[in-house]
XYZ file of C-alpha atoms in Angstrom:
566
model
C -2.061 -55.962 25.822
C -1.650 -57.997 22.389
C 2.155 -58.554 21.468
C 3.627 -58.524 18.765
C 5.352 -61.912 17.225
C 9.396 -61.854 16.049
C 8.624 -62.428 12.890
C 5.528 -60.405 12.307
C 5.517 -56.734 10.276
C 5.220 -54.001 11.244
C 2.368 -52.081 8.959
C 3.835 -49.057 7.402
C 0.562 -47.005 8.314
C 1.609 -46.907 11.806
C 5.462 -45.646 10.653
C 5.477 -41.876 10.641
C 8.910 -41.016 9.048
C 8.593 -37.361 8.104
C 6.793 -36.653 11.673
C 10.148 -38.373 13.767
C 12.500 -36.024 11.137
C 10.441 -32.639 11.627
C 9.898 -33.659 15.414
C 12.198 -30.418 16.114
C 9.110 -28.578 14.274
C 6.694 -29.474 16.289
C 8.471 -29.053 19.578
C 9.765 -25.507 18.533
C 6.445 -24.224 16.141
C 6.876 -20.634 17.092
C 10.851 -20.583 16.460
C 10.572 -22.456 13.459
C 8.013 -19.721 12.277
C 9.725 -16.934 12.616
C 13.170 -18.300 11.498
C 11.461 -19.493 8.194
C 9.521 -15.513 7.694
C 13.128 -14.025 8.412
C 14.709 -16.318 5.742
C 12.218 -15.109 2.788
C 12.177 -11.373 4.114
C 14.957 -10.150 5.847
C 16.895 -9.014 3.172
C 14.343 -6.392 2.587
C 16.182 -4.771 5.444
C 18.580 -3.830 2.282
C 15.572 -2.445 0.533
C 15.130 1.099 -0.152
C 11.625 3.499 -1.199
C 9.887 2.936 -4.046
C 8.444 6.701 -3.986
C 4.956 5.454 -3.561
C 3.861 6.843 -0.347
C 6.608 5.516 1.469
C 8.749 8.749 1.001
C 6.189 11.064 0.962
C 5.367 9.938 4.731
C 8.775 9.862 6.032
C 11.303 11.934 3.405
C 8.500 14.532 2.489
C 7.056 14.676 5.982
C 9.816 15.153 8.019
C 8.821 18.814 9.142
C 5.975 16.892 10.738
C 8.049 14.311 11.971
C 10.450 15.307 13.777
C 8.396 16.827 16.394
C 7.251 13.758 18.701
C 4.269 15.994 20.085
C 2.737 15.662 16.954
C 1.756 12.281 17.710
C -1.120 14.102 19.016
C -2.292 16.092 15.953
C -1.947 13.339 14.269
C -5.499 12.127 15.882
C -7.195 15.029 14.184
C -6.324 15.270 10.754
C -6.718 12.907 7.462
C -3.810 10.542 6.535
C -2.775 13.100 3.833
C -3.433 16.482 5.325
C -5.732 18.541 7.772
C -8.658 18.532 5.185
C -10.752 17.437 2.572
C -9.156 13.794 3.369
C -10.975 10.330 2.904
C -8.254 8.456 5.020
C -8.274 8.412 8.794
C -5.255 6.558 10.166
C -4.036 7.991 13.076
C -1.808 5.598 14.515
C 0.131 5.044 10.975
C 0.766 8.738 11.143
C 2.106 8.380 14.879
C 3.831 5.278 14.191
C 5.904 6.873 11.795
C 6.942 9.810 13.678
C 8.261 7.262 16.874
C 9.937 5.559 14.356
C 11.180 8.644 12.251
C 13.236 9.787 16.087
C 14.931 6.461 15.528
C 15.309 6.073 12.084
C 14.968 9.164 10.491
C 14.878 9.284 6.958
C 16.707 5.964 6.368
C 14.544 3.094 5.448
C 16.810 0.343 6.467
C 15.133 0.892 10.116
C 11.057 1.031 8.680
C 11.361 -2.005 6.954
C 13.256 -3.721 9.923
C 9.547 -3.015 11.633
C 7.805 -4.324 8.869
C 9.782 -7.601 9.460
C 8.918 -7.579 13.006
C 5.149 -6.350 12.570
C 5.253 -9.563 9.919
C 6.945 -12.144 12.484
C 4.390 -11.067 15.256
C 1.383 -11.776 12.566
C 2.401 -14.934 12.463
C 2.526 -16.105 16.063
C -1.084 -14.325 16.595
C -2.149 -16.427 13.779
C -0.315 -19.426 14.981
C -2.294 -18.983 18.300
C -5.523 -18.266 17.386
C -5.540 -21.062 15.134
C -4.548 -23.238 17.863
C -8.041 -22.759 19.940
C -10.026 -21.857 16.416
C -8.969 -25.792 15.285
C -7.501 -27.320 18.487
C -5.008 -28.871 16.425
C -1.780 -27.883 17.130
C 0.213 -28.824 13.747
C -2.757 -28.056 11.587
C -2.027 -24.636 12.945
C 1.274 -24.266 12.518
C 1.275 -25.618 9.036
C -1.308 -22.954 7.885
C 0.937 -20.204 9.883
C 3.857 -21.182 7.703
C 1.859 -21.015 4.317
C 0.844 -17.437 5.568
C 4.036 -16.944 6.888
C 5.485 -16.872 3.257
C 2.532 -16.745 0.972
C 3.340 -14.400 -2.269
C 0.479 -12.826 -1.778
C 1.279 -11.061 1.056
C 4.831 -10.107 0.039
C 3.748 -6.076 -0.879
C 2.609 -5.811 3.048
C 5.767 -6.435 3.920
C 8.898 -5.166 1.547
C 6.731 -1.770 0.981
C 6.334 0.227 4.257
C 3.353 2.132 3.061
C 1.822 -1.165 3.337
C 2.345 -1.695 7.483
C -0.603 -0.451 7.913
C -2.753 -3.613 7.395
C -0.108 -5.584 9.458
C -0.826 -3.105 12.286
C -4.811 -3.971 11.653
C -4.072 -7.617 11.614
C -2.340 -7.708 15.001
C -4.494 -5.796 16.694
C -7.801 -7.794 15.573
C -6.036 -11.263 15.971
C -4.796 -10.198 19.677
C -8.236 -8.501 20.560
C -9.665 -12.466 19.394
C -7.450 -14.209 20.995
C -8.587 -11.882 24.057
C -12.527 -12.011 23.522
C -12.629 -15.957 23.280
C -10.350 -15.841 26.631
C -12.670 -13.764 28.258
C -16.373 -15.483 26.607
C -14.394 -18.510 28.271
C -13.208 -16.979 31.623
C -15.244 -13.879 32.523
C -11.803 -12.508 33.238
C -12.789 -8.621 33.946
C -8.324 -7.866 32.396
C -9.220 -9.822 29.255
C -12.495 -7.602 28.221
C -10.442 -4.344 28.929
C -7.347 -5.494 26.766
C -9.484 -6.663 23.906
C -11.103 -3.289 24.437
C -7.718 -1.452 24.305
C -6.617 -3.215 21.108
C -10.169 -2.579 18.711
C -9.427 0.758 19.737
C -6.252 0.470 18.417
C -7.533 -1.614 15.827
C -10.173 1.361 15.019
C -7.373 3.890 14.906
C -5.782 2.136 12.323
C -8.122 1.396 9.766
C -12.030 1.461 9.218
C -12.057 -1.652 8.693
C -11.775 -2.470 12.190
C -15.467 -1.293 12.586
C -16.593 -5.154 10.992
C -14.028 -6.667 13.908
C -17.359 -6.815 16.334
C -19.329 -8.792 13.982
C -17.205 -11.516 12.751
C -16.429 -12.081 16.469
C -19.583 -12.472 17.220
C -19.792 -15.120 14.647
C -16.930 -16.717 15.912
C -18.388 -16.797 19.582
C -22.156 -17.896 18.772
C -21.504 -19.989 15.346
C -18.134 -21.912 16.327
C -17.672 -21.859 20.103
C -21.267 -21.425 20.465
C -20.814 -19.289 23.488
C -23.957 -18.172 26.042
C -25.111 -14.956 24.736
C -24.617 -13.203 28.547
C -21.302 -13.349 28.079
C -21.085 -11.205 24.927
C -23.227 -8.698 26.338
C -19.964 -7.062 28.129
C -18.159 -6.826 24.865
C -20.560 -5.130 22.751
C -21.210 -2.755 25.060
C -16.814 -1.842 24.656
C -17.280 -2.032 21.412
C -19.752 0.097 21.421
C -18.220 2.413 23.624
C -14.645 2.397 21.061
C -16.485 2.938 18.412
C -18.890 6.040 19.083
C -14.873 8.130 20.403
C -13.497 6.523 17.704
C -16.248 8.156 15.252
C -16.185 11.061 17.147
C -12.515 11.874 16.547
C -12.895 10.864 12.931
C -15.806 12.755 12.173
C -13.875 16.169 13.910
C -10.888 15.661 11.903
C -12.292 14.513 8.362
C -14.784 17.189 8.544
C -14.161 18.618 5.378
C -13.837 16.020 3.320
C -16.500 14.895 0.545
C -18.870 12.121 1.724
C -19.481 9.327 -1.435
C -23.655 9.116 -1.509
C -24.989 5.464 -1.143
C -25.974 5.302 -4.998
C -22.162 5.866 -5.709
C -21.075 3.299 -3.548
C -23.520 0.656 -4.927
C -22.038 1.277 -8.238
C -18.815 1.223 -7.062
C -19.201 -2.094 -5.530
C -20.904 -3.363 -8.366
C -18.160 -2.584 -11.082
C -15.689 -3.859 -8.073
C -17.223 -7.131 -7.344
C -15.060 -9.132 -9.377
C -12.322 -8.522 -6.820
C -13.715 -11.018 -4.665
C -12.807 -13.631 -6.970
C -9.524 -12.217 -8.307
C -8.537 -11.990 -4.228
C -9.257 -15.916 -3.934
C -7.581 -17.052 -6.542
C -4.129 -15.237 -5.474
C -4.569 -16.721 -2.050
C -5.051 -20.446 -3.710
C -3.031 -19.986 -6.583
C -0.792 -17.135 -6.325
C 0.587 -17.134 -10.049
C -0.987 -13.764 -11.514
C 0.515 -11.406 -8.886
C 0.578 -7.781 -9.675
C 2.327 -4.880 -7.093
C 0.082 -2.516 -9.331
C -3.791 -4.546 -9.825
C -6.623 -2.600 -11.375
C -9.516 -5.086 -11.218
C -10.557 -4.509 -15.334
C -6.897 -5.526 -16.069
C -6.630 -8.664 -13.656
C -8.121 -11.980 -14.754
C -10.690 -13.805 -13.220
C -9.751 -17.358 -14.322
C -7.429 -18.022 -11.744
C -10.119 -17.321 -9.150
C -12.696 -19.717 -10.618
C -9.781 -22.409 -11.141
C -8.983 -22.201 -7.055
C -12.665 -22.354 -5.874
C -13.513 -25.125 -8.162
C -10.484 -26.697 -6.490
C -11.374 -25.929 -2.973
C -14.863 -26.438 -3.458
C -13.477 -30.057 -4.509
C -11.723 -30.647 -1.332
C -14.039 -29.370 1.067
C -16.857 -31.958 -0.776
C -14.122 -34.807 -0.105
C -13.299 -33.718 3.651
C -17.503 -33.979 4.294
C -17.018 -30.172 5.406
C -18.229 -28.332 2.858
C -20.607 -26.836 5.108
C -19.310 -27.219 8.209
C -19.218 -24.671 10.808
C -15.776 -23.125 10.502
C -16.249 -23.409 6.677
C -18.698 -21.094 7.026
C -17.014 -18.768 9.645
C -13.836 -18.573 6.931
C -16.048 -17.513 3.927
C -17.571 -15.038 6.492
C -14.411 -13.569 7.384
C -13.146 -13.373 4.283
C -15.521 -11.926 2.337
C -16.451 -9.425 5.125
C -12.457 -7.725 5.455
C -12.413 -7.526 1.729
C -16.101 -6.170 0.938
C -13.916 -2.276 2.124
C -12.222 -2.911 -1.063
C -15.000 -2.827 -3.381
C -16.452 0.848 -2.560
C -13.569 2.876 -1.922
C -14.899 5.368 -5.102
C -12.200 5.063 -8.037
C -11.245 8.488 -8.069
C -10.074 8.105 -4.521
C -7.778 5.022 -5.262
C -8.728 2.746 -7.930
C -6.470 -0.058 -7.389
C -6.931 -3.636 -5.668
C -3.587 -3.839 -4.173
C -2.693 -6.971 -2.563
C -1.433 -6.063 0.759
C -5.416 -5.645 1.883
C -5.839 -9.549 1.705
C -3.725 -9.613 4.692
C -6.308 -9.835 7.003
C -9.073 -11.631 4.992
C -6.427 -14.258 3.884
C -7.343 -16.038 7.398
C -10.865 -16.441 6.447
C -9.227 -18.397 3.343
C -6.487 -20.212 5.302
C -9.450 -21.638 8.064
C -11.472 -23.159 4.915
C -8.290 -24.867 3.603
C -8.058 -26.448 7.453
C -11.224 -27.137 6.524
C -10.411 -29.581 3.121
C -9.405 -33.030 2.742
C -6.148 -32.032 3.275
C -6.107 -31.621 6.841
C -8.650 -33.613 7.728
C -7.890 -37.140 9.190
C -8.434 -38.860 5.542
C -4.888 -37.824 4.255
C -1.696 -39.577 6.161
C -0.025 -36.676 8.152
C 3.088 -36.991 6.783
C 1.631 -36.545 3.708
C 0.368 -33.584 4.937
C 3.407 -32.548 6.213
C 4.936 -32.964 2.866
C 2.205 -31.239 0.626
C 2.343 -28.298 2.854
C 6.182 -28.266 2.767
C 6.943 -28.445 -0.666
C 3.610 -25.470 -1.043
C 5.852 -23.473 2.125
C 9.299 -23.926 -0.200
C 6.990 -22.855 -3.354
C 5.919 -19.990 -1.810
C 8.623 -19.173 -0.107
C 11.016 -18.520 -3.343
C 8.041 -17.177 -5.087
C 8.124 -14.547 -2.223
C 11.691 -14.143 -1.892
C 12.085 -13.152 -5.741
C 9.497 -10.780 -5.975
C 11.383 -8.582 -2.772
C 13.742 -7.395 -5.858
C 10.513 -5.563 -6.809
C 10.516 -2.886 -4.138
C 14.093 -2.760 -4.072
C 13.825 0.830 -5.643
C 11.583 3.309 -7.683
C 12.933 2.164 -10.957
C 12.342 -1.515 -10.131
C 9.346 -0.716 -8.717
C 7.651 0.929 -11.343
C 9.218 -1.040 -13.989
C 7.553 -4.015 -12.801
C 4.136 -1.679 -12.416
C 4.603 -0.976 -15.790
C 4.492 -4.865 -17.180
C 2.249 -5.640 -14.659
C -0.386 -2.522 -15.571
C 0.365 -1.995 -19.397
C -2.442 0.189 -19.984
C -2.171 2.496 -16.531
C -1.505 5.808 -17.427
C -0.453 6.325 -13.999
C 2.225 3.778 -13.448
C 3.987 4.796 -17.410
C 4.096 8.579 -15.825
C 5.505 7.632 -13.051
C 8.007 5.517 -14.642
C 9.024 8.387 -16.807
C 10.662 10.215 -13.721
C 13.201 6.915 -12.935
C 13.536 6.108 -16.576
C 17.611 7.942 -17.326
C 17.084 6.956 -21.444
C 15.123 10.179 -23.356
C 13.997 7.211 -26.177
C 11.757 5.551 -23.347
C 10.930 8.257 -21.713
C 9.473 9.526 -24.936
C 7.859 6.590 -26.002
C 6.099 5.873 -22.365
C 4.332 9.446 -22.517
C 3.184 9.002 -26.235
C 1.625 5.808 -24.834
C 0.399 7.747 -22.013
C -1.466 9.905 -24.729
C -2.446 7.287 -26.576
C -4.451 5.794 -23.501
C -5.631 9.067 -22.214
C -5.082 12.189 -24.462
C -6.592 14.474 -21.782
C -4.074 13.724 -19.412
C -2.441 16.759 -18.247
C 1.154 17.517 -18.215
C 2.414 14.745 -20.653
C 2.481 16.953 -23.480
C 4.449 19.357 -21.061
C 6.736 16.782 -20.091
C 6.870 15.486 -23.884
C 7.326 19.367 -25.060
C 10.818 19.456 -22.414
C 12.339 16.352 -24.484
C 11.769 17.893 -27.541
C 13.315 21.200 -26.151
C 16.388 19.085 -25.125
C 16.819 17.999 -28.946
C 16.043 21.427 -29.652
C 13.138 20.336 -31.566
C 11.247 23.754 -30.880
C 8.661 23.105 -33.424
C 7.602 19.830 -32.132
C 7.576 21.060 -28.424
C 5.757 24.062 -29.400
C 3.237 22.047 -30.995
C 3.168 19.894 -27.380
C 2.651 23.184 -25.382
C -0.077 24.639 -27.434
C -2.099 20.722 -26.823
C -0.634 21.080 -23.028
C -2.436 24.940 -22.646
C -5.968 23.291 -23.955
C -5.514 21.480 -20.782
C -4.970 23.553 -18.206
C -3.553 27.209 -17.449
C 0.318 25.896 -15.762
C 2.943 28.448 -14.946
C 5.392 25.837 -16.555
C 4.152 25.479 -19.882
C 4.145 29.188 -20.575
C 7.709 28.984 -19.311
C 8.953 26.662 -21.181
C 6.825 27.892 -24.455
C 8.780 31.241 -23.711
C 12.296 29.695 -23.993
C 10.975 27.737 -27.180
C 9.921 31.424 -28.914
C 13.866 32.756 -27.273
C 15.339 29.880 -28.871
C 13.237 30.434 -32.113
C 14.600 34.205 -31.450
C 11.044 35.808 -31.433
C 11.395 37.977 -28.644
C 7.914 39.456 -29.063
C 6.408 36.017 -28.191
C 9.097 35.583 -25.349
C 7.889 39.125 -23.294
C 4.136 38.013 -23.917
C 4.595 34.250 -22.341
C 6.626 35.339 -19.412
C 4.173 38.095 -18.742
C 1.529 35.608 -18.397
C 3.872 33.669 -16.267
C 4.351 36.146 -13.737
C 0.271 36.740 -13.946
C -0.587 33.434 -12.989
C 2.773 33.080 -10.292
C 3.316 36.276 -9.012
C 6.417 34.804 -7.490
C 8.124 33.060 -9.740
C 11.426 33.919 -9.505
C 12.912 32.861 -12.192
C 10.702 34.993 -14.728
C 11.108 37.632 -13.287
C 15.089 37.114 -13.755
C 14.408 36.454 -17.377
C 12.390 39.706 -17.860
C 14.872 42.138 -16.369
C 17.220 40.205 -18.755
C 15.218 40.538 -21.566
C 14.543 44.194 -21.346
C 17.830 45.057 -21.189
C 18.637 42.993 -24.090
C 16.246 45.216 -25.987
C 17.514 48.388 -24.724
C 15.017 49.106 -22.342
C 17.034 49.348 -19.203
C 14.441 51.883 -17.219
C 12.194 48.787 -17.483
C 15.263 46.060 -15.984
C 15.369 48.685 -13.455
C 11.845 48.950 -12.455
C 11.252 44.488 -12.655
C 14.906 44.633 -10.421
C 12.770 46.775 -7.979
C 9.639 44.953 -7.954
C 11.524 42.001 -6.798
C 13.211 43.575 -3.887
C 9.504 45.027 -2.876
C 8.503 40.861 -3.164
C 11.587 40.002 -0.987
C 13.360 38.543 -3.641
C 17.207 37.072 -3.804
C 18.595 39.895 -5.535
C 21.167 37.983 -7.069
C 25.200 39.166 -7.802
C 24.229 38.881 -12.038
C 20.734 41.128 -10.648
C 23.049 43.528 -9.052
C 25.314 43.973 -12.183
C 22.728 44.164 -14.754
C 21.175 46.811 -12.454
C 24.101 48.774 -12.543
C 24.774 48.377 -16.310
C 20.948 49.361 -16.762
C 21.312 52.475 -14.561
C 24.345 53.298 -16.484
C 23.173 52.805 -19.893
C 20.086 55.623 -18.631
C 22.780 58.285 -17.618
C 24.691 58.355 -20.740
């Protein structure tokens, strides 16, 4: 053993000052993890809906939810009814009703879960990465990046968006499993793994491409013997054809997409791929409402130049695990690109997190983690990108603190949506906005039914009946709605034309037999005219419908029946 000499230096290479201060990181990873993910999202525990799905599963579904024996149903019909349904996602459905016996309709409690489905993501990843790279800190780093990447942040503050957490845990566990088991033979590992890609399979199709990139990882990383796989495709085989089976019984009447249509889908789609990338890289053109002809691709090019860059420098721009990440990632996103744009039309960022590990296990792959860069200086890059990120995410919670946040942020995020400015109109309290968000509504898409409806009750309020009757006559070119005849009949009562009043609440009542409040407005209006046998006769019809015969219904029936005696 060479000593040193009293007076000689000590070289400053062989100093690691950031590693002896973070020691307590590396001897605590999975503590540190999760208190740095509760730090960023725990006050969305304060958070309320946004009235994008979230409420319409829980608030307008609590009929449904409240019974816990409908966890069972809930494996035989679509996500958003009992037919004609695209979405199959049975275990969302009976997650919510467990949680609804808890919570109820409060949504403190749901997005406490989506804090705790988050914090478990993040030790899976943390321990798959540790056998995918065998390098302990490498793996925690990249946990912490995904622990608080911005990218991510709509998975977790919007509940609707659990779903792909649920995914991610159950395909990172069933890994972690299969590599155990290609290692071990272990007979308890291949029957868990089999458990979870059922459960994976349950929650979203996209658990059907779970089989294939694991065979990737297992014959192109780990290079495993291809007996031992045998065992696991034959599970996976076996999940699959009851997991189809149960699909195809309760989607049965929805409408299949033909392979030409999902070809062209894909095609007009494909720059999603590259808009995905570049908000995983460089997360600075985040949108919580992305159409893919309104998002730029720049950024995208930008971060693969860049990581193209630092995979040539690392010498692994083709290595194996390179590889295995661009697999993964492009295979969990390619779902994106042919779900048909009537169906949903968005690229929402809360489906990159799964595929975001495919991008995370390239960046291990770069110079920067490779043994060419000082690991402190690692360990400082990656903490000042964790700190980045972390605010980033933190200030973009305030988002989906409510619907008028929500959709006010839609709305500068999505200018030319037609969807997001209608939606905005209902949390919007000032008539002047509201008003000008439906003109541009029209302006982007003068087909669009119910704007001039909605444009035609404003000018009603400002009893401006010959502007909205001018927006009821565009709104009936449109479509044949109980409402605008309604409202078109107060406009003529208003106007006092009382001819035009009887003929729009007759049609009314022709296309809603049941609508109450016409009827009211009849009996009312024939009396007004003198023609009480006729209140009489409406009065009776709506007893013979079952009817609330109201107290006002009750006196104008005896003033009618009073005015026929004399």
């Amino acid at each position: 053993m060479k000593l040193l000499k009293s007076n000689q230096k000590i070289s400053k290479s062989n100093v690691s000052p950031y590693s002896e201060k973070f020691q307590f990181v590396f001897r605590y990873p999975v503590l540190c993890l999760v208190l740095l993910a509760s730090l960023v999202y725990l006050k969305t525990i304060n958070s309320g809906f946004i009235h994008f799905d979230d409420s319409l599963f829980i608030e307008e579904s609590r009929i449904f939810n409240q019974d816990p024996g409908n966890v069972v149903p809930a494996f035989t019909r679509g996500l958003f009814g009992n037919s004609d349904n695209t979405y199959y996602r049975p275990l969302f459905l009976a997650d919510i009703i467990l949680e609804y016996q808890l919570f109820g309709t409060k949504p403190a409690g749901y997005h406490f879960t989506n804090l705790l489905f988050h914090l478990a993501s993040v030790i899976l990843l943390y321990f798959f990465l540790r056998k995918l790279l065998s390098d302990d800190k490498s793996a925690l780093l990249l946990s912490a990046l995904f622990a608080v990447h911005p990218v991510l942040s709509q998975g977790i503050a919007w509940i609707a968006g659990r779903n792909d957490m649920l995914l991610f845990i159950f395909c990172i566990s069933g890994m972690i499993l299969s590599l155990d088991y290609a290692s071990s033979g272990n007979v308890r590992f291949l029957v868990f793994q089999f458990l979870l890609f059922l459960l994976a399979l349950f929650t979203k199709e996209t658990a059907v491409l779970i089989p294939v990139i694991t065979i990737a990882l297992l014959f192109l990383v780990r290079k495993t013997e291809w007996k031992r796989t045998v065992p696991l495709v034959i599970s996976w085989a076996i999940a699959i054809a009851g997991w189809y089976l149960l699909r195809s019984h309760a989607l049965a009447g929805r409408t299949n997409t033909s392979f030409s249509e999902s070809i062209s889908t894909a095609i007009g789609r494909a720059p999603a791929f590259v808009q995905y990338f570049g908000k995983a890289f460089l997360p600075v053109n985040l949108n919580v409402f992305p159409y893919v002809n309104e998002t730029t691709v720049v950024w995208g090019i930008l971060a693969i130049i860049i990581v193209g860059l630092l995979l040539i420098l690392s010498g692994n721009i083709l290595s194996r695990l390179t590889l295995f990440g661009l697999a993964w990632f492009l295979l969990f996103i390619a779902p994106v690109l042919i779900v048909p744009p009537n169906v949903n039309d968005n690229t929402f960022e809360h489906r990159i997190y799964l595929p975001i590990v495919g991008l995370l296990i390239i960046l291990g792959q770069t110079v920067l983690f490779s043994g060419k860069i000082r690991a402190d200086h690692r360990l400082l890059i990656c903490g000042i990108l964790v700190l980045i990120f972390g605010i980033t995410s933190f200030s973009r919670l305030g988002y989906f603190k409510d619907p008028q946040h929500f959709w006010t942020r839609a709305e500068k995020d999505s200018p030319r949506s037609d969807y997001v400015k209608t939606e905005l109109v209902k949390y919007t309290p000032d008539i002047n906005e509201q008003e000008r968000l439906l003109l541009e509504v029209l302006a982007l898409k003068p087909q669009k039914p119910f704007t001039n409806l909605m444009l035609a009750n404003i000018a009603v309020d400002r009893q401006e009946y010959d502007k909205a009757e001018n927006y009821l006559r565009a709104e009936m070119q449109l479509s044949e709605n109980p409402q605008t005849f309604f409202l078109m009949a107060q406009v003529f009562y208003a106007k006092n034309e009382i001819d035009s009043v009887f003929s729009y609440t007759v049609k009314v009542i022709g296309i809603d037999p049941e609508n109450f409040a016409a009827y009211n407005n009849l009996a009312h209006l024939y009396h007004q005219v003198g023609q009480d046998n006729n209140t009489i006769q409406i009065i009776q019809v709506m007893r013979r419908k079952g009817m609330n015969i109201t107290e006002d219904l009750l006196n104008l029936e005896n003033e009618s029946s009073s005015g026929q005696g004399k």
